[in-house]
């Protein structure tokens, strides 16, 4: 292998690709060549570094200098200053939100965002070139598969996973080793290993980043699972909306076959295993395990009752073992480092780490991986850098459409499967959305119900009809037509749906409503009784008013109002006619005296 | 239409290639949509015959998944993210503004046939929320007032 004196790592994750990293990489390559550095400096396109908000992200090694929001025009300066003359380009170096510290001598690990993290599932993301199997191999890639195949029995592999305490990262938290054990116990001429890469939680992108940044980690783990349960075929079901992930998976599978790490007689042990990719087509319910299998079979993705469980009768009616992408991303490390190593991290019943997609009203949006048991507060304030624009924290949503919203009083909750459920939410797959004082919790509940109504497959009545009734009530409330007794109606419907829906989608759909009623009941009451939205978010409940003591009568607002709702003499206080006001907000922006407000 | 004939030939090739693998219907529909831009009834009929399944099964699958379209899209497909991260940062207002500017409801194509307006869930670029895509171009950190300028750019090049 060629030796380079410096490496330029450019993020090629979806976030950074969206903000222009492909052009950046091209420019780096051109400029480096132009300056005759192409034998000394290597450009690598990696997966997501996690700090997508600061993208496009570029890291220059050996120093580990972290450049953020790099533009194509900045490339020349980095090449001529940093790479040619060894002088870091200070003004492009990432500055910490919390401390506004911009220190080019800090390495990645010293940045607040990374300091509290512990990366197992994301260990190679942002470190290796995901399209080059040699880089994965250089970081102990496929060593776990070799170890399992050549030195461990199938039972020992399952025992190791069982002992590690690994639980499913797709949302349910079912012990992974147990699932493998059940599938191994089924007797059949054909079994399947499947990977759930459908990532349905809107606002979450952990699995996508693993696939884009370290696809071989998933392939290796699937092969290990195949050995453990006695399957020779694997399927990855991945969202069609993830084109970069699909492409990298295809490349990775091709390379693994070429190296004999997939296919026949792997490591000369007589073990055969190969993997196929299947694309989803935009249906949230297909993340549910039985629906996913129907979809791979080419049918409508409707859930089927369990039992029979997939471990007995799954894909094409054969025993099937399904795990989530992030679950798989832990497996090779457990085999290599041992169950005790993994179990030493986390809490009593939740071992290891969890990846979260931190988003919403937070300074550092991105992907974070922390040991189980890390308090919400650490994630939101120390890693996430708190709430932007001096606003007040209101709630954090976890578990996506199946989860709930937790208020400030619960910020010290240690994050693990059981604590989150006890607090009134759930772990889910790892979406973590922060909301501030401007977000209306009734509207958030309506937003999630709108999602489930849209995504309900319609097979069972409680979900198809019940969630629609709930949505209608919520829509009424946010439109100022809420009635006394609506909260109780919502609760009744919620409990009925939870108890009677066929699959997890319906059973968990009421959670966002129940948790917001539990913690933010006063917001519901204000909408219903006072016809007010405390967050000033719900259009129908807003009125725009001019404070006569602040109004100078400049007429700026009247001129911009599209509804002709503002009247008044020049130099005299103006008034807004609520019956004509369209609630567009244009007047507020125009008023230089801060006389207009939403109430 | 020689051009279209070519497309039907491609479709038949896809069917021949995938027909014997288990669960072929979805991949065939996906490839068909890649060829035609949508999967209208006549295409579904050919697929049903080619794979030896009933038309109602093909239709059932094509209408179950939101990815499949029975009618073609406009020249530019606008997808506004209504994932949670984008929603809490105001993507609904961006969508409303687009609908207003295009005089087109969500899920429909503008009267001039130029733009199809869709709402989608998480595009995986939550760091740039609120986000939308127009064909393959990604726009992030949007405010409603960005919309007229962006649309004008596409109208000009159309
Ligand atoms: C409506 C619904 C949607 C789901 N979506 C996903 C998903 O997008 N990704 C995922 O891994 N699991 C999802 N699950 C959970 C899967 O059914 C299944 O439990 C999981 O993939 C198993 O893998 P694990 O044990 O490794 O978590 C969903 C479940 C339900 C009920
Ligand atoms: S609960 Fe909803 S999504 Fe699940 S089977 Fe019933 S209708 Fe379909
Ligand atoms: S909010 Fe809009 S319509 Fe209402 S008074 Fe102000 S400018 Fe006029
Ligand atoms: S996509 Fe570049 S840091 Fe996440
Ligand atoms: S929620 Fe919009 S990109 Fe993720």
PDB file of N, CA and C in Angstrom, chain B residues 16-68:
ATOM      1  N   UNK B  16     -38.457 -11.051 -18.150  1.00  0.00           N
ATOM      2  CA  UNK B  16     -37.776 -12.315 -18.431  1.00  0.00           C
ATOM      3  C   UNK B  16     -36.630 -12.552 -17.450  1.00  0.00           C
ATOM      4  N   UNK B  17     -35.947 -11.476 -17.100  1.00  0.00           N
ATOM      5  CA  UNK B  17     -34.778 -11.595 -16.232  1.00  0.00           C
ATOM      6  C   UNK B  17     -35.160 -11.976 -14.796  1.00  0.00           C
ATOM      7  N   UNK B  18     -36.281 -11.379 -14.294  1.00  0.00           N
ATOM      8  CA  UNK B  18     -36.594 -11.535 -12.871  1.00  0.00           C
ATOM      9  C   UNK B  18     -37.659 -12.589 -12.586  1.00  0.00           C
ATOM     10  N   UNK B  19     -38.326 -13.045 -13.624  1.00  0.00           N
ATOM     11  CA  UNK B  19     -39.532 -13.842 -13.461  1.00  0.00           C
ATOM     12  C   UNK B  19     -39.359 -15.060 -12.545  1.00  0.00           C
ATOM     13  N   UNK B  20     -38.193 -15.680 -12.587  1.00  0.00           N
ATOM     14  CA  UNK B  20     -38.038 -16.919 -11.826  1.00  0.00           C
ATOM     15  C   UNK B  20     -37.560 -16.714 -10.398  1.00  0.00           C
ATOM     16  N   UNK B  21     -37.253 -15.482 -10.022  1.00  0.00           N
ATOM     17  CA  UNK B  21     -36.822 -15.337  -8.630  1.00  0.00           C
ATOM     18  C   UNK B  21     -38.031 -15.125  -7.725  1.00  0.00           C
ATOM     19  N   UNK B  22     -37.942 -15.631  -6.483  1.00  0.00           N
ATOM     20  CA  UNK B  22     -39.096 -15.496  -5.597  1.00  0.00           C
ATOM     21  C   UNK B  22     -39.391 -14.035  -5.292  1.00  0.00           C
ATOM     22  N   UNK B  23     -40.654 -13.692  -5.193  1.00  0.00           N
ATOM     23  CA  UNK B  23     -41.046 -12.325  -4.863  1.00  0.00           C
ATOM     24  C   UNK B  23     -40.668 -11.322  -5.925  1.00  0.00           C
ATOM     25  N   UNK B  24     -40.850 -11.672  -7.200  1.00  0.00           N
ATOM     26  CA  UNK B  24     -40.364 -10.824  -8.286  1.00  0.00           C
ATOM     27  C   UNK B  24     -41.221  -9.586  -8.529  1.00  0.00           C
ATOM     28  N   UNK B  25     -42.453  -9.594  -8.062  1.00  0.00           N
ATOM     29  CA  UNK B  25     -43.385  -8.529  -8.443  1.00  0.00           C
ATOM     30  C   UNK B  25     -42.895  -7.113  -8.090  1.00  0.00           C
ATOM     31  N   UNK B  26     -42.432  -6.958  -6.841  1.00  0.00           N
ATOM     32  CA  UNK B  26     -41.978  -5.616  -6.431  1.00  0.00           C
ATOM     33  C   UNK B  26     -40.807  -5.125  -7.270  1.00  0.00           C
ATOM     34  N   UNK B  27     -39.736  -5.918  -7.390  1.00  0.00           N
ATOM     35  CA  UNK B  27     -38.613  -5.439  -8.213  1.00  0.00           C
ATOM     36  C   UNK B  27     -39.037  -5.140  -9.654  1.00  0.00           C
ATOM     37  N   UNK B  28     -39.959  -5.938 -10.220  1.00  0.00           N
ATOM     38  CA  UNK B  28     -40.395  -5.681 -11.592  1.00  0.00           C
ATOM     39  C   UNK B  28     -41.144  -4.349 -11.661  1.00  0.00           C
ATOM     40  N   UNK B  29     -42.035  -4.112 -10.702  1.00  0.00           N
ATOM     41  CA  UNK B  29     -42.751  -2.830 -10.683  1.00  0.00           C
ATOM     42  C   UNK B  29     -41.774  -1.665 -10.544  1.00  0.00           C
ATOM     43  N   UNK B  30     -40.771  -1.850  -9.683  1.00  0.00           N
ATOM     44  CA  UNK B  30     -39.805  -0.768  -9.481  1.00  0.00           C
ATOM     45  C   UNK B  30     -39.031  -0.470 -10.755  1.00  0.00           C
ATOM     46  N   UNK B  31     -38.612  -1.535 -11.429  1.00  0.00           N
ATOM     47  CA  UNK B  31     -37.868  -1.318 -12.676  1.00  0.00           C
ATOM     48  C   UNK B  31     -38.789  -0.717 -13.737  1.00  0.00           C
ATOM     49  N   UNK B  32     -40.056  -1.174 -13.765  1.00  0.00           N
ATOM     50  CA  UNK B  32     -41.004  -0.656 -14.754  1.00  0.00           C
ATOM     51  C   UNK B  32     -41.206   0.840 -14.549  1.00  0.00           C
ATOM     52  N   UNK B  33     -41.312   1.234 -13.278  1.00  0.00           N
ATOM     53  CA  UNK B  33     -41.485   2.657 -13.013  1.00  0.00           C
ATOM     54  C   UNK B  33     -40.252   3.447 -13.446  1.00  0.00           C
ATOM     55  N   UNK B  34     -39.087   2.817 -13.307  1.00  0.00           N
ATOM     56  CA  UNK B  34     -37.853   3.447 -13.783  1.00  0.00           C
ATOM     57  C   UNK B  34     -37.897   3.669 -15.296  1.00  0.00           C
ATOM     58  N   UNK B  35     -38.489   2.733 -16.011  1.00  0.00           N
ATOM     59  CA  UNK B  35     -38.531   2.836 -17.472  1.00  0.00           C
ATOM     60  C   UNK B  35     -39.591   3.846 -17.924  1.00  0.00           C
ATOM     61  N   UNK B  36     -40.807   3.724 -17.370  1.00  0.00           N
ATOM     62  CA  UNK B  36     -41.930   4.531 -17.865  1.00  0.00           C
ATOM     63  C   UNK B  36     -42.172   5.805 -17.056  1.00  0.00           C
ATOM     64  N   UNK B  37     -41.568   5.900 -15.880  1.00  0.00           N
ATOM     65  CA  UNK B  37     -41.850   7.049 -15.026  1.00  0.00           C
ATOM     66  C   UNK B  37     -43.076   6.843 -14.163  1.00  0.00           C
ATOM     67  N   UNK B  38     -43.865   5.831 -14.461  1.00  0.00           N
ATOM     68  CA  UNK B  38     -45.021   5.474 -13.661  1.00  0.00           C
ATOM     69  C   UNK B  38     -45.458   4.069 -14.084  1.00  0.00           C
ATOM     70  N   UNK B  39     -46.469   3.514 -13.422  1.00  0.00           N
ATOM     71  CA  UNK B  39     -46.929   2.178 -13.817  1.00  0.00           C
ATOM     72  C   UNK B  39     -48.422   2.208 -14.149  1.00  0.00           C
ATOM     73  N   UNK B  40     -48.787   2.712 -15.346  1.00  0.00           N
ATOM     74  CA  UNK B  40     -50.191   2.778 -15.747  1.00  0.00           C
ATOM     75  C   UNK B  40     -50.766   1.382 -15.980  1.00  0.00           C
ATOM     76  N   UNK B  41     -52.072   1.318 -16.185  1.00  0.00           N
ATOM     77  CA  UNK B  41     -52.752   0.029 -16.261  1.00  0.00           C
ATOM     78  C   UNK B  41     -52.187  -0.890 -17.343  1.00  0.00           C
ATOM     79  N   UNK B  42     -51.879  -0.336 -18.520  1.00  0.00           N
ATOM     80  CA  UNK B  42     -51.416  -1.241 -19.583  1.00  0.00           C
ATOM     81  C   UNK B  42     -50.092  -1.898 -19.198  1.00  0.00           C
ATOM     82  N   UNK B  43     -49.253  -1.144 -18.479  1.00  0.00           N
ATOM     83  CA  UNK B  43     -47.988  -1.723 -18.017  1.00  0.00           C
ATOM     84  C   UNK B  43     -48.269  -2.815 -16.972  1.00  0.00           C
ATOM     85  N   UNK B  44     -49.218  -2.532 -16.088  1.00  0.00           N
ATOM     86  CA  UNK B  44     -49.571  -3.533 -15.081  1.00  0.00           C
ATOM     87  C   UNK B  44     -50.086  -4.822 -15.728  1.00  0.00           C
ATOM     88  N   UNK B  45     -50.857  -4.655 -16.813  1.00  0.00           N
ATOM     89  CA  UNK B  45     -51.385  -5.843 -17.506  1.00  0.00           C
ATOM     90  C   UNK B  45     -50.252  -6.701 -18.057  1.00  0.00           C
ATOM     91  N   UNK B  46     -49.277  -6.036 -18.664  1.00  0.00           N
ATOM     92  CA  UNK B  46     -48.144  -6.783 -19.232  1.00  0.00           C
ATOM     93  C   UNK B  46     -47.395  -7.521 -18.121  1.00  0.00           C
ATOM     94  N   UNK B  47     -47.237  -6.824 -16.975  1.00  0.00           N
ATOM     95  CA  UNK B  47     -46.522  -7.453 -15.858  1.00  0.00           C
ATOM     96  C   UNK B  47     -47.301  -8.664 -15.352  1.00  0.00           C
ATOM     97  N   UNK B  48     -48.618  -8.512 -15.227  1.00  0.00           N
ATOM     98  CA  UNK B  48     -49.436  -9.619 -14.734  1.00  0.00           C
ATOM     99  C   UNK B  48     -49.296 -10.836 -15.647  1.00  0.00           C
ATOM    100  N   UNK B  49     -49.402 -10.583 -16.941  1.00  0.00           N
ATOM    101  CA  UNK B  49     -49.269 -11.699 -17.883  1.00  0.00           C
ATOM    102  C   UNK B  49     -47.878 -12.307 -17.820  1.00  0.00           C
ATOM    103  N   UNK B  50     -46.875 -11.436 -17.806  1.00  0.00           N
ATOM    104  CA  UNK B  50     -45.490 -11.907 -17.829  1.00  0.00           C
ATOM    105  C   UNK B  50     -45.131 -12.741 -16.615  1.00  0.00           C
ATOM    106  N   UNK B  51     -45.645 -12.357 -15.445  1.00  0.00           N
ATOM    107  CA  UNK B  51     -45.278 -13.072 -14.220  1.00  0.00           C
ATOM    108  C   UNK B  51     -46.278 -14.180 -13.886  1.00  0.00           C
ATOM    109  N   UNK B  52     -47.374 -14.231 -14.669  1.00  0.00           N
ATOM    110  CA  UNK B  52     -48.370 -15.268 -14.399  1.00  0.00           C
ATOM    111  C   UNK B  52     -49.126 -15.037 -13.105  1.00  0.00           C
ATOM    112  N   UNK B  53     -49.397 -13.780 -12.773  1.00  0.00           N
ATOM    113  CA  UNK B  53     -50.236 -13.484 -11.607  1.00  0.00           C
ATOM    114  C   UNK B  53     -51.449 -12.685 -12.095  1.00  0.00           C
ATOM    115  N   UNK B  54     -52.452 -12.536 -11.219  1.00  0.00           N
ATOM    116  CA  UNK B  54     -53.647 -11.823 -11.660  1.00  0.00           C
ATOM    117  C   UNK B  54     -53.392 -10.321 -11.678  1.00  0.00           C
ATOM    118  N   UNK B  55     -54.157  -9.637 -12.529  1.00  0.00           N
ATOM    119  CA  UNK B  55     -54.032  -8.185 -12.594  1.00  0.00           C
ATOM    120  C   UNK B  55     -54.392  -7.560 -11.251  1.00  0.00           C
ATOM    121  N   UNK B  56     -55.360  -8.169 -10.549  1.00  0.00           N
ATOM    122  CA  UNK B  56     -55.758  -7.567  -9.273  1.00  0.00           C
ATOM    123  C   UNK B  56     -54.622  -7.653  -8.258  1.00  0.00           C
ATOM    124  N   UNK B  57     -53.811  -8.687  -8.354  1.00  0.00           N
ATOM    125  CA  UNK B  57     -52.673  -8.764  -7.434  1.00  0.00           C
ATOM    126  C   UNK B  57     -51.668  -7.652  -7.753  1.00  0.00           C
ATOM    127  N   UNK B  58     -51.397  -7.452  -9.025  1.00  0.00           N
ATOM    128  CA  UNK B  58     -50.461  -6.397  -9.422  1.00  0.00           C
ATOM    129  C   UNK B  58     -51.001  -5.037  -8.985  1.00  0.00           C
ATOM    130  N   UNK B  59     -52.292  -4.817  -9.261  1.00  0.00           N
ATOM    131  CA  UNK B  59     -52.908  -3.551  -8.903  1.00  0.00           C
ATOM    132  C   UNK B  59     -52.889  -3.346  -7.389  1.00  0.00           C
ATOM    133  N   UNK B  60     -53.163  -4.411  -6.652  1.00  0.00           N
ATOM    134  CA  UNK B  60     -53.167  -4.347  -5.184  1.00  0.00           C
ATOM    135  C   UNK B  60     -51.816  -3.911  -4.646  1.00  0.00           C
ATOM    136  N   UNK B  61     -50.757  -4.453  -5.212  1.00  0.00           N
ATOM    137  CA  UNK B  61     -49.419  -4.093  -4.757  1.00  0.00           C
ATOM    138  C   UNK B  61     -49.073  -2.671  -5.204  1.00  0.00           C
ATOM    139  N   UNK B  62     -49.392  -2.351  -6.440  1.00  0.00           N
ATOM    140  CA  UNK B  62     -49.031  -1.026  -6.972  1.00  0.00           C
ATOM    141  C   UNK B  62     -49.720   0.098  -6.197  1.00  0.00           C
ATOM    142  N   UNK B  63     -50.923  -0.163  -5.696  1.00  0.00           N
ATOM    143  CA  UNK B  63     -51.623   0.902  -4.978  1.00  0.00           C
ATOM    144  C   UNK B  63     -51.321   0.887  -3.483  1.00  0.00           C
ATOM    145  N   UNK B  64     -50.766  -0.211  -2.973  1.00  0.00           N
ATOM    146  CA  UNK B  64     -50.465  -0.275  -1.540  1.00  0.00           C
ATOM    147  C   UNK B  64     -49.274   0.619  -1.188  1.00  0.00           C
ATOM    148  N   UNK B  65     -48.267   0.616  -2.049  1.00  0.00           N
ATOM    149  CA  UNK B  65     -47.032   1.330  -1.745  1.00  0.00           C
ATOM    150  C   UNK B  65     -47.059   2.733  -2.348  1.00  0.00           C
ATOM    151  N   UNK B  66     -46.735   3.721  -1.498  1.00  0.00           N
ATOM    152  CA  UNK B  66     -46.870   5.105  -1.966  1.00  0.00           C
ATOM    153  C   UNK B  66     -45.854   5.452  -3.043  1.00  0.00           C
ATOM    154  N   UNK B  67     -44.816   4.634  -3.190  1.00  0.00           N
ATOM    155  CA  UNK B  67     -43.787   4.941  -4.187  1.00  0.00           C
ATOM    156  C   UNK B  67     -44.307   4.792  -5.623  1.00  0.00           C
ATOM    157  N   UNK B  68     -45.277   3.884  -5.812  1.00  0.00           N
ATOM    158  CA  UNK B  68     -45.725   3.636  -7.187  1.00  0.00           C
ATOM    159  C   UNK B  68     -46.763   4.660  -7.621  1.00  0.00           C
TER     160      UNK B  68
END
